[in-house]
Tab-separated table of C-alpha atoms in Angstrom:
chain	number	residue	atom	x	y	z
Y	221	UNK	CA	197.957	17.836	73.317
Y	222	UNK	CA	198.182	21.686	73.137
Y	223	UNK	CA	194.561	22.295	73.597
Y	224	UNK	CA	194.707	19.821	76.788
Y	225	UNK	CA	197.440	22.288	78.051
Y	226	UNK	CA	195.822	25.081	77.354
Y	227	UNK	CA	192.774	23.916	79.232
Y	228	UNK	CA	194.544	22.946	82.072
Y	229	UNK	CA	196.738	26.134	82.230
Y	230	UNK	CA	193.050	27.948	82.380
Y	231	UNK	CA	191.556	25.774	84.972
Y	232	UNK	CA	194.609	26.274	87.171
Y	233	UNK	CA	194.819	29.818	86.616
Y	234	UNK	CA	191.268	30.262	87.443
Y	235	UNK	CA	191.639	28.092	90.462
Y	236	UNK	CA	194.586	30.045	91.621
Y	237	UNK	CA	192.399	33.532	90.951
Y	238	UNK	CA	189.469	31.985	92.990
Y	239	UNK	CA	191.613	30.784	95.858
Y	240	UNK	CA	193.086	34.840	96.009
Y	241	UNK	CA	189.552	36.337	95.586
Y	242	UNK	CA	188.616	34.015	98.775
Y	243	UNK	CA	191.677	34.820	100.823
Y	244	UNK	CA	190.946	38.858	99.812
Y	245	UNK	CA	187.521	38.219	101.094
Y	246	UNK	CA	188.555	36.556	104.173
Y	247	UNK	CA	190.852	39.724	104.766
Y	248	UNK	CA	188.231	41.745	104.013
Y	249	UNK	CA	185.478	40.299	106.429
Y	250	UNK	CA	187.843	40.908	109.474
Y	251	UNK	CA	188.063	44.455	108.187
Y	252	UNK	CA	184.467	45.207	107.511
Y	253	UNK	CA	181.706	44.397	110.067
Y	254	UNK	CA	178.213	45.583	110.698
Y	255	UNK	CA	177.632	47.145	114.096
Y	256	UNK	CA	174.673	48.771	116.255
Y	257	UNK	CA	175.282	52.026	117.536
Y	258	UNK	CA	175.212	51.798	121.351
Y	259	UNK	CA	176.305	55.467	122.210
Y	260	UNK	CA	177.687	58.463	120.488
Y	261	UNK	CA	179.704	61.616	121.498
Y	262	UNK	CA	177.840	64.589	120.436
Y	263	UNK	CA	178.448	67.013	122.897
Y	264	UNK	CA	180.368	67.350	126.528
Y	265	UNK	CA	177.262	65.777	127.959
Y	266	UNK	CA	177.902	62.708	125.963
Y	267	UNK	CA	179.008	59.702	128.305
Y	268	UNK	CA	182.053	59.095	125.916
Y	269	UNK	CA	182.975	62.673	125.324
Y	270	UNK	CA	185.965	62.896	127.676
Y	271	UNK	CA	187.716	59.804	126.963
Y	272	UNK	CA	187.498	60.000	123.290
Y	273	UNK	CA	189.219	63.444	122.438
Y	274	UNK	CA	186.644	65.594	123.809
Y	275	UNK	CA	185.714	68.265	120.726
Y	276	UNK	CA	188.338	66.316	118.503
Y	277	UNK	CA	186.141	62.862	118.844
Y	278	UNK	CA	182.724	64.790	117.985
Y	279	UNK	CA	180.755	61.637	116.281
Y	280	UNK	CA	182.733	58.615	117.652
Y	281	UNK	CA	180.343	55.840	118.337
Y	282	UNK	CA	180.728	52.979	120.737
Y	283	UNK	CA	179.314	50.030	119.022
Y	284	UNK	CA	178.214	46.513	119.571
Y	285	UNK	CA	178.919	43.837	116.469
Y	286	UNK	CA	175.617	42.464	115.149
Y	287	UNK	CA	176.810	39.190	114.755
Y	288	UNK	CA	177.867	38.659	118.496
Y	289	UNK	CA	175.378	40.487	120.392
Y	290	UNK	CA	176.123	40.950	123.807
Y	291	UNK	CA	174.495	43.223	126.914
Y	292	UNK	CA	174.880	46.746	126.463
Y	293	UNK	CA	176.449	46.937	130.012
Y	294	UNK	CA	179.481	45.035	128.937
Y	295	UNK	CA	179.994	47.024	125.905
Y	296	UNK	CA	179.519	50.566	127.646
Y	297	UNK	CA	182.304	48.934	130.244
Y	298	UNK	CA	184.707	48.275	127.284
Y	299	UNK	CA	186.787	51.084	125.638
Y	300	UNK	CA	187.479	48.793	122.528
Y	301	UNK	CA	184.381	49.062	120.408
Y	302	UNK	CA	185.141	52.703	119.346
Y	303	UNK	CA	184.737	53.954	115.793
Y	304	UNK	CA	185.180	57.388	114.057
Y	305	UNK	CA	183.171	59.100	111.401
Y	306	UNK	CA	184.466	58.086	108.198
Y	307	UNK	CA	183.803	61.096	106.216
Y	308	UNK	CA	185.298	64.687	108.158
Y	309	UNK	CA	183.089	66.820	106.039
Y	310	UNK	CA	179.660	64.679	105.416
Y	311	UNK	CA	177.998	64.982	109.390
Y	312	UNK	CA	175.113	62.276	109.079
Y	313	UNK	CA	175.718	60.795	112.178
Y	314	UNK	CA	173.619	57.863	113.506
Y	315	UNK	CA	171.375	57.531	116.441
Y	316	UNK	CA	171.565	54.935	118.808
Y	317	UNK	CA	170.321	51.574	117.793
Y	318	UNK	CA	170.975	52.355	114.287
Y	319	UNK	CA	173.179	50.110	112.162
Y	320	UNK	CA	176.207	50.992	110.657
Y	321	UNK	CA	178.946	49.671	108.331
Y	322	UNK	CA	182.528	49.892	109.988
Y	323	UNK	CA	185.684	49.245	107.979
Y	324	UNK	CA	189.113	48.966	109.852
Y	325	UNK	CA	191.925	51.534	108.529
Y	326	UNK	CA	194.931	53.102	109.488
Y	327	UNK	CA	194.575	55.745	112.467
Y	328	UNK	CA	196.652	58.560	113.566
Y	329	UNK	CA	198.802	57.075	115.741
Y	330	UNK	CA	199.897	54.710	113.037
Y	331	UNK	CA	201.119	57.649	110.998
Y	332	UNK	CA	202.453	59.402	113.856
Y	333	UNK	CA	204.792	56.249	114.612
Y	334	UNK	CA	204.952	54.476	111.432
Y	335	UNK	CA	203.358	51.455	112.809
Y	336	UNK	CA	200.354	49.254	111.681
Y	337	UNK	CA	198.086	50.621	113.965
Y	338	UNK	CA	194.449	50.678	112.868
Y	339	UNK	CA	190.947	51.902	113.971
Y	340	UNK	CA	187.240	51.612	113.102
Y	341	UNK	CA	185.642	54.170	110.942
Y	342	UNK	CA	181.962	54.006	110.093
Y	343	UNK	CA	179.954	54.995	106.935
Y	344	UNK	CA	176.221	56.623	107.534
Y	345	UNK	CA	173.570	54.314	108.790
Y	346	UNK	CA	172.224	51.442	106.865
Y	347	UNK	CA	168.742	51.718	105.224
Y	348	UNK	CA	167.198	49.000	107.680
Y	349	UNK	CA	163.650	50.558	107.277
Y	350	UNK	CA	164.380	52.555	104.228
Y	351	UNK	CA	163.036	55.458	106.068
Y	352	UNK	CA	164.644	58.998	106.550
Y	353	UNK	CA	163.575	59.413	109.982
Y	354	UNK	CA	165.025	56.690	111.761
Y	355	UNK	CA	166.570	53.355	110.841
Y	356	UNK	CA	167.158	51.621	114.462
Y	357	UNK	CA	166.781	47.728	115.202
Y	358	UNK	CA	167.580	47.310	118.837
Y	359	UNK	CA	169.912	44.775	120.409
Y	360	UNK	CA	167.793	41.433	120.870
Y	361	UNK	CA	169.270	40.587	123.937
Y	362	UNK	CA	167.871	43.258	125.529
Y	363	UNK	CA	164.513	41.703	127.673
Y	364	UNK	CA	162.790	45.113	127.554
Y	365	UNK	CA	162.148	44.794	123.872
Y	366	UNK	CA	160.619	41.298	124.311
Y	367	UNK	CA	156.848	42.014	124.468
Y	368	UNK	CA	155.064	44.755	123.213
Y	369	UNK	CA	157.651	46.128	121.134
Y	370	UNK	CA	157.839	42.986	119.279
Y	371	UNK	CA	154.638	43.995	117.763
Y	372	UNK	CA	155.904	47.410	116.962
Y	373	UNK	CA	158.973	45.988	114.976
Y	374	UNK	CA	156.458	43.532	112.627
Y	375	UNK	CA	154.696	46.928	112.067
Y	376	UNK	CA	157.968	48.462	111.068
Y	377	UNK	CA	158.800	45.582	108.941
Y	378	UNK	CA	155.647	45.938	107.028
Y	379	UNK	CA	156.648	49.495	106.523
Y	380	UNK	CA	155.503	51.712	109.451
Y	381	UNK	CA	157.860	53.146	111.559
Y	382	UNK	CA	155.628	54.744	114.214
Y	383	UNK	CA	154.824	52.841	117.691
Y	384	UNK	CA	151.311	51.208	117.434
Y	385	UNK	CA	150.812	49.608	120.864
Y	386	UNK	CA	149.943	52.189	123.670
Y	387	UNK	CA	151.664	50.137	126.091
Y	388	UNK	CA	154.981	49.688	124.100
Y	389	UNK	CA	158.093	51.353	125.493
Y	390	UNK	CA	159.591	54.173	123.309
Y	391	UNK	CA	163.167	52.847	121.140
Y	392	UNK	CA	166.102	54.193	122.661
Y	393	UNK	CA	167.170	56.273	120.021
Y	394	UNK	CA	169.725	58.869	122.049
Y	395	UNK	CA	171.118	56.437	124.976
Y	396	UNK	CA	173.899	58.428	127.386
Y	397	UNK	CA	174.630	60.469	124.240
Y	398	UNK	CA	172.963	63.440	125.846
Y	399	UNK	CA	170.890	63.818	122.334
Y	400	UNK	CA	167.241	64.792	122.289
Y	401	UNK	CA	165.967	63.211	119.127
Y	402	UNK	CA	162.475	62.356	119.629
Y	403	UNK	CA	160.824	60.173	116.871
Y	404	UNK	CA	157.735	61.725	115.173
Y	405	UNK	CA	156.591	58.656	113.541
Y	406	UNK	CA	154.737	60.522	110.828
Y	407	UNK	CA	157.687	62.023	108.584
Y	408	UNK	CA	156.869	60.950	104.984
Y	409	UNK	CA	159.896	60.253	102.669
Y	410	UNK	CA	160.311	62.163	99.454
Y	411	UNK	CA	159.072	60.236	96.375
Y	412	UNK	CA	161.800	60.289	93.574
Y	413	UNK	CA	161.358	60.916	90.370
Y	414	UNK	CA	163.415	59.530	87.222
Y	415	UNK	CA	167.044	61.250	87.513
Y	416	UNK	CA	166.360	63.007	90.676
Y	417	UNK	CA	168.869	63.304	93.393
Y	418	UNK	CA	167.472	63.886	96.901
Y	419	UNK	CA	168.931	64.735	100.347
Y	420	UNK	CA	166.452	64.232	103.145
Y	421	UNK	CA	166.707	64.955	106.962
Y	422	UNK	CA	165.218	63.352	109.722
Y	423	UNK	CA	162.558	66.083	110.504
Y	424	UNK	CA	160.913	66.631	107.192
Y	425	UNK	CA	163.546	68.642	105.640
Y	426	UNK	CA	164.938	68.083	102.117
Y	427	UNK	CA	166.632	69.173	99.156
Y	428	UNK	CA	165.811	67.711	95.464
Y	429	UNK	CA	167.934	68.382	92.499
Y	430	UNK	CA	165.149	66.953	90.130
Y	431	UNK	CA	163.221	67.959	87.056
Y	432	UNK	CA	159.739	68.366	85.386
Y	433	UNK	CA	158.576	64.896	85.297
Y	434	UNK	CA	155.180	63.925	84.207
Y	435	UNK	CA	154.199	60.361	85.282
Y	436	UNK	CA	151.104	58.274	85.444
Y	437	UNK	CA	151.663	56.772	89.079
Y	438	UNK	CA	149.386	57.153	92.163
Y	439	UNK	CA	151.648	60.042	93.584
Y	440	UNK	CA	152.370	62.914	91.273
Y	441	UNK	CA	154.062	66.025	91.786
Y	442	UNK	CA	152.660	69.425	91.264
Y	443	UNK	CA	155.809	71.285	89.539
Y	444	UNK	CA	155.273	69.485	86.168
Y	445	UNK	CA	151.945	71.104	85.069
Y	446	UNK	CA	154.228	73.285	82.800
Y	447	UNK	CA	157.255	73.067	81.130
Y	448	UNK	CA	159.162	70.126	79.422
Y	449	UNK	CA	160.087	66.765	80.973
Y	450	UNK	CA	163.622	67.069	82.108
Y	451	UNK	CA	163.575	70.865	82.790
Y	452	UNK	CA	165.704	71.292	86.073
Y	453	UNK	CA	164.237	72.116	89.141
Y	454	UNK	CA	165.865	72.309	92.659
Y	455	UNK	CA	163.419	72.472	95.845
Y	456	UNK	CA	164.708	73.270	99.088
Y	457	UNK	CA	161.822	72.363	101.784
Y	458	UNK	CA	162.026	72.893	105.783
Y	459	UNK	CA	159.177	71.111	107.307
Y	460	UNK	CA	156.595	68.938	105.540
Y	461	UNK	CA	152.518	69.407	105.132
Y	462	UNK	CA	151.639	69.295	108.469
Y	463	UNK	CA	147.839	67.909	107.066
Y	464	UNK	CA	149.588	64.677	106.304
Y	465	UNK	CA	148.083	61.757	107.933
Y	466	UNK	CA	149.740	58.540	108.791
Y	467	UNK	CA	151.194	56.207	107.919
Y	468	UNK	CA	154.253	57.746	107.537
Y	469	UNK	CA	155.977	55.151	105.161
Y	470	UNK	CA	153.723	56.257	102.483
Y	471	UNK	CA	156.120	58.912	100.300
Y	472	UNK	CA	154.895	62.441	99.583
Y	473	UNK	CA	156.106	64.957	96.891
Y	474	UNK	CA	156.538	68.664	97.744
Y	475	UNK	CA	153.867	71.173	98.120
Y	476	UNK	CA	154.895	74.958	98.143
Y	477	UNK	CA	151.230	75.744	99.345
Y	478	UNK	CA	151.342	73.665	102.402
Y	479	UNK	CA	154.852	72.788	103.549
Y	480	UNK	CA	155.932	75.192	106.105
Y	481	UNK	CA	159.177	76.868	104.275
Y	482	UNK	CA	160.431	76.455	100.820
Y	483	UNK	CA	162.404	77.598	98.113
Y	484	UNK	CA	161.893	76.590	94.260
Y	485	UNK	CA	164.561	77.391	91.770
Y	486	UNK	CA	162.943	76.558	88.429
Y	487	UNK	CA	164.480	77.242	85.203
Y	488	UNK	CA	163.435	80.971	84.718
Y	489	UNK	CA	162.159	81.854	88.318
Y	490	UNK	CA	162.875	81.521	92.239
Y	491	UNK	CA	159.978	81.191	94.439
Y	492	UNK	CA	160.406	81.825	98.191
Y	493	UNK	CA	157.596	80.721	100.747
Y	494	UNK	CA	157.168	80.716	104.172
Y	495	UNK	CA	155.060	82.040	107.211
Y	496	UNK	CA	157.428	85.207	107.363
Y	497	UNK	CA	160.382	86.087	105.275
Y	498	UNK	CA	163.099	88.287	106.527
Y	499	UNK	CA	165.943	90.041	104.201
Y	500	UNK	CA	168.506	91.747	106.368
Y	501	UNK	CA	172.169	92.652	105.304
Y	502	UNK	CA	174.532	93.037	108.360
Y	503	UNK	CA	177.220	94.982	106.622
Y	504	UNK	CA	175.798	96.726	103.435
Y	505	UNK	CA	172.946	97.016	101.156
Y	506	UNK	CA	170.278	94.875	100.016
Y	507	UNK	CA	169.680	95.622	96.008
Y	508	UNK	CA	166.560	94.466	94.104
Y	509	UNK	CA	167.040	95.126	90.641
Y	510	UNK	CA	164.434	94.106	87.564
Y	511	UNK	CA	164.603	94.405	83.942
Y	512	UNK	CA	160.560	94.904	83.881
Y	513	UNK	CA	158.633	95.173	86.652
Y	514	UNK	CA	159.198	95.123	90.739
Y	515	UNK	CA	155.745	94.324	92.329
Y	516	UNK	CA	155.456	94.421	96.243
Y	517	UNK	CA	151.766	93.727	97.476
Y	518	UNK	CA	150.086	93.199	100.788
Y	519	UNK	CA	146.466	92.111	102.001
Y	520	UNK	CA	147.148	94.613	104.718
Y	521	UNK	CA	150.224	97.212	105.090
Y	522	UNK	CA	153.267	98.052	103.570
Y	523	UNK	CA	155.881	100.024	105.773
Y	524	UNK	CA	158.771	101.621	104.356
Y	525	UNK	CA	161.056	103.336	106.701
Y	526	UNK	CA	164.616	105.155	106.654
Y	527	UNK	CA	166.644	106.042	109.469
Y	528	UNK	CA	168.037	109.123	107.176
Y	529	UNK	CA	166.100	109.513	103.915
Y	530	UNK	CA	163.837	107.767	101.372
Y	531	UNK	CA	164.148	108.440	97.599
Y	532	UNK	CA	161.664	107.644	94.842
Y	533	UNK	CA	163.182	108.230	91.683
Y	534	UNK	CA	161.418	107.795	88.200
Y	535	UNK	CA	160.076	109.931	85.260
Y	536	UNK	CA	156.435	109.558	86.823
Y	537	UNK	CA	155.184	108.751	90.431
Y	538	UNK	CA	151.545	107.547	91.109
Y	539	UNK	CA	150.678	107.923	94.337
Y	540	UNK	CA	147.106	106.560	95.362
Y	541	UNK	CA	146.256	104.749	92.391
Y	542	UNK	CA	147.686	103.066	89.235
Y	543	UNK	CA	146.104	105.731	87.178
Y	544	UNK	CA	146.399	108.642	89.273
Y	545	UNK	CA	146.555	111.805	87.001
Y	546	UNK	CA	146.457	114.863	89.315
Y	547	UNK	CA	149.968	116.766	89.420
Y	548	UNK	CA	151.428	117.387	93.072
Y	549	UNK	CA	152.136	121.013	94.025
Y	550	UNK	CA	155.529	122.109	94.044
Y	551	UNK	CA	155.332	123.509	97.745
Y	552	UNK	CA	158.425	125.709	97.977
Y	553	UNK	CA	157.536	127.584	94.488
Y	554	UNK	CA	154.012	127.583	95.422
Y	555	UNK	CA	154.677	129.103	98.668
Y	556	UNK	CA	156.610	131.981	97.244
Y	557	UNK	CA	153.954	132.748	95.128
Y	558	UNK	CA	151.263	132.342	98.187
Y	559	UNK	CA	153.180	134.718	100.209
Y	560	UNK	CA	153.369	137.404	97.356
Y	561	UNK	CA	149.575	136.995	96.807
Y	562	UNK	CA	148.968	137.078	100.775
Y	563	UNK	CA	151.209	140.241	100.804
Y	564	UNK	CA	148.950	142.196	97.802
Y	565	UNK	CA	145.772	140.980	99.635
Y	566	UNK	CA	146.894	142.543	102.705
Y	567	UNK	CA	147.775	145.873	101.028
Y	568	UNK	CA	144.413	145.960	99.221
Y	569	UNK	CA	142.691	145.291	102.497
Y	570	UNK	CA	144.960	147.827	104.163
Y	571	UNK	CA	143.725	150.746	101.466
Y	572	UNK	CA	139.915	149.650	101.879
Y	573	UNK	CA	139.781	149.993	105.635
Y	574	UNK	CA	139.832	153.824	104.860
Y	575	UNK	CA	137.130	153.426	102.003
Y	576	UNK	CA	134.896	156.599	101.969
Y	577	UNK	CA	131.304	156.753	100.332
Y	578	UNK	CA	130.293	159.837	98.580
Y	579	UNK	CA	126.787	160.649	99.232
Y	580	UNK	CA	125.421	163.666	97.658
Y	581	UNK	CA	129.049	164.666	96.790
Y	582	UNK	CA	130.589	164.598	100.397
Y	583	UNK	CA	132.887	161.943	101.278
Y	584	UNK	CA	131.757	160.011	104.525
Y	585	UNK	CA	133.405	156.732	105.925
Y	586	UNK	CA	132.103	153.715	104.387
Y	587	UNK	CA	129.871	151.602	106.976
Y	588	UNK	CA	130.600	148.183	105.364
Y	589	UNK	CA	133.821	147.971	103.614
Y	590	UNK	CA	136.223	148.879	106.160
Y	591	UNK	CA	135.352	146.283	108.875
Y	592	UNK	CA	135.484	143.790	106.152
Y	593	UNK	CA	138.863	144.869	104.904
Y	594	UNK	CA	140.166	145.101	108.593
Y	595	UNK	CA	138.784	141.488	109.347
Y	596	UNK	CA	140.700	140.289	106.063
Y	597	UNK	CA	143.913	142.079	106.848
Y	598	UNK	CA	143.964	140.511	110.431
Y	599	UNK	CA	143.434	136.948	108.710
Y	600	UNK	CA	146.108	137.518	106.178
Y	601	UNK	CA	148.633	138.448	108.672
Y	602	UNK	CA	148.099	135.474	110.647
Y	603	UNK	CA	148.625	133.254	107.636
Y	604	UNK	CA	151.564	135.399	106.786
Y	605	UNK	CA	153.465	134.474	109.981
Y	606	UNK	CA	152.708	130.589	109.494
Y	607	UNK	CA	153.996	131.190	105.868
Y	608	UNK	CA	157.050	132.989	107.059
Y	609	UNK	CA	157.630	130.141	109.728
Y	610	UNK	CA	157.459	127.466	106.899
Y	611	UNK	CA	154.832	125.681	109.106
Y	612	UNK	CA	152.774	124.596	105.872
Y	613	UNK	CA	155.931	122.712	104.172
Y	614	UNK	CA	156.519	119.334	105.174
Y	615	UNK	CA	160.087	118.792	106.690
Y	616	UNK	CA	160.105	115.149	105.478
Y	617	UNK	CA	158.426	114.647	102.009
Y	618	UNK	CA	160.441	116.396	99.082
Y	619	UNK	CA	159.674	116.508	95.284
Y	620	UNK	CA	161.270	118.319	92.041
């Protein structure tokens, strides 16, 4: 008897619990819906900008319930089908015709008036095509998509996000939002490896928080040739390899030599790669320091300039060659000695200008030495003028 009562109690408990779950699900069904984005407020040129808080309403969407498709004109004329972003700090806004999940929650007016007013908020776009560039699926009630685009959607369902029919119409991804998004059609998603956390933009830009991972699959990566599996690596990539060919649904991995710009943070080094690197400090200094060597190389020229001065400080400075062994002359000290030498040469030349020969014991002016001495004295005088003016010393380069 006790066992029978126990089973009856258990059955009754399970039934009540199931009814509560069903009731909760029914309540949740009214509060969580899927919707198609009809318009979105992104700037003052968006059609729904003014009536949705202007700048406070950035990211607000006008939507159409997926399970109740209607004409876009009827949605556009309605002011009820409005939803705001759920997360204020994660701005992954949808494109027009993408599908989002809506949840009905308390809004600001309910808090201010202590009422039960609610509003719709939306999550990030659903991964309809599992592709980072766009996940739109247009309203099936719109006639413009009936013929040529249907073939395109079949291709999309097969994995291709690019339009395939030359006569097909472009999918409307901007609506009246004032946006300028243009589908590329050949953006390849990043292939994940076990344990990776990846953020992908719509334009071939991505951040991978990954690791060294040697795999046997068809697509491998080029950063796992060295190191142990599990070694951390962070890759920031802006622009995929422009040589990648369609179809765009086939994944790819980052390529430091072919991607437009990238930053690689490995376990023991950071690599920056781009068409041009610009380092600029708008308030203070740029300081480069190393425990060992700092190497600056160029296939053409290296220019170093400073508005005030450039200082090279080391126990040894090689100029012209890594193994240079000729010493640099100390200009000021040399010029002091050079000036003294010139003065003595001038004195000697002055004395020789009156040189005499003694043929037969009688002094007569020398026919050879005085002219030469006079020429030397004149040249020395000119050099002395240059030396005294400091014209042979650099006004820029200094040494010790």
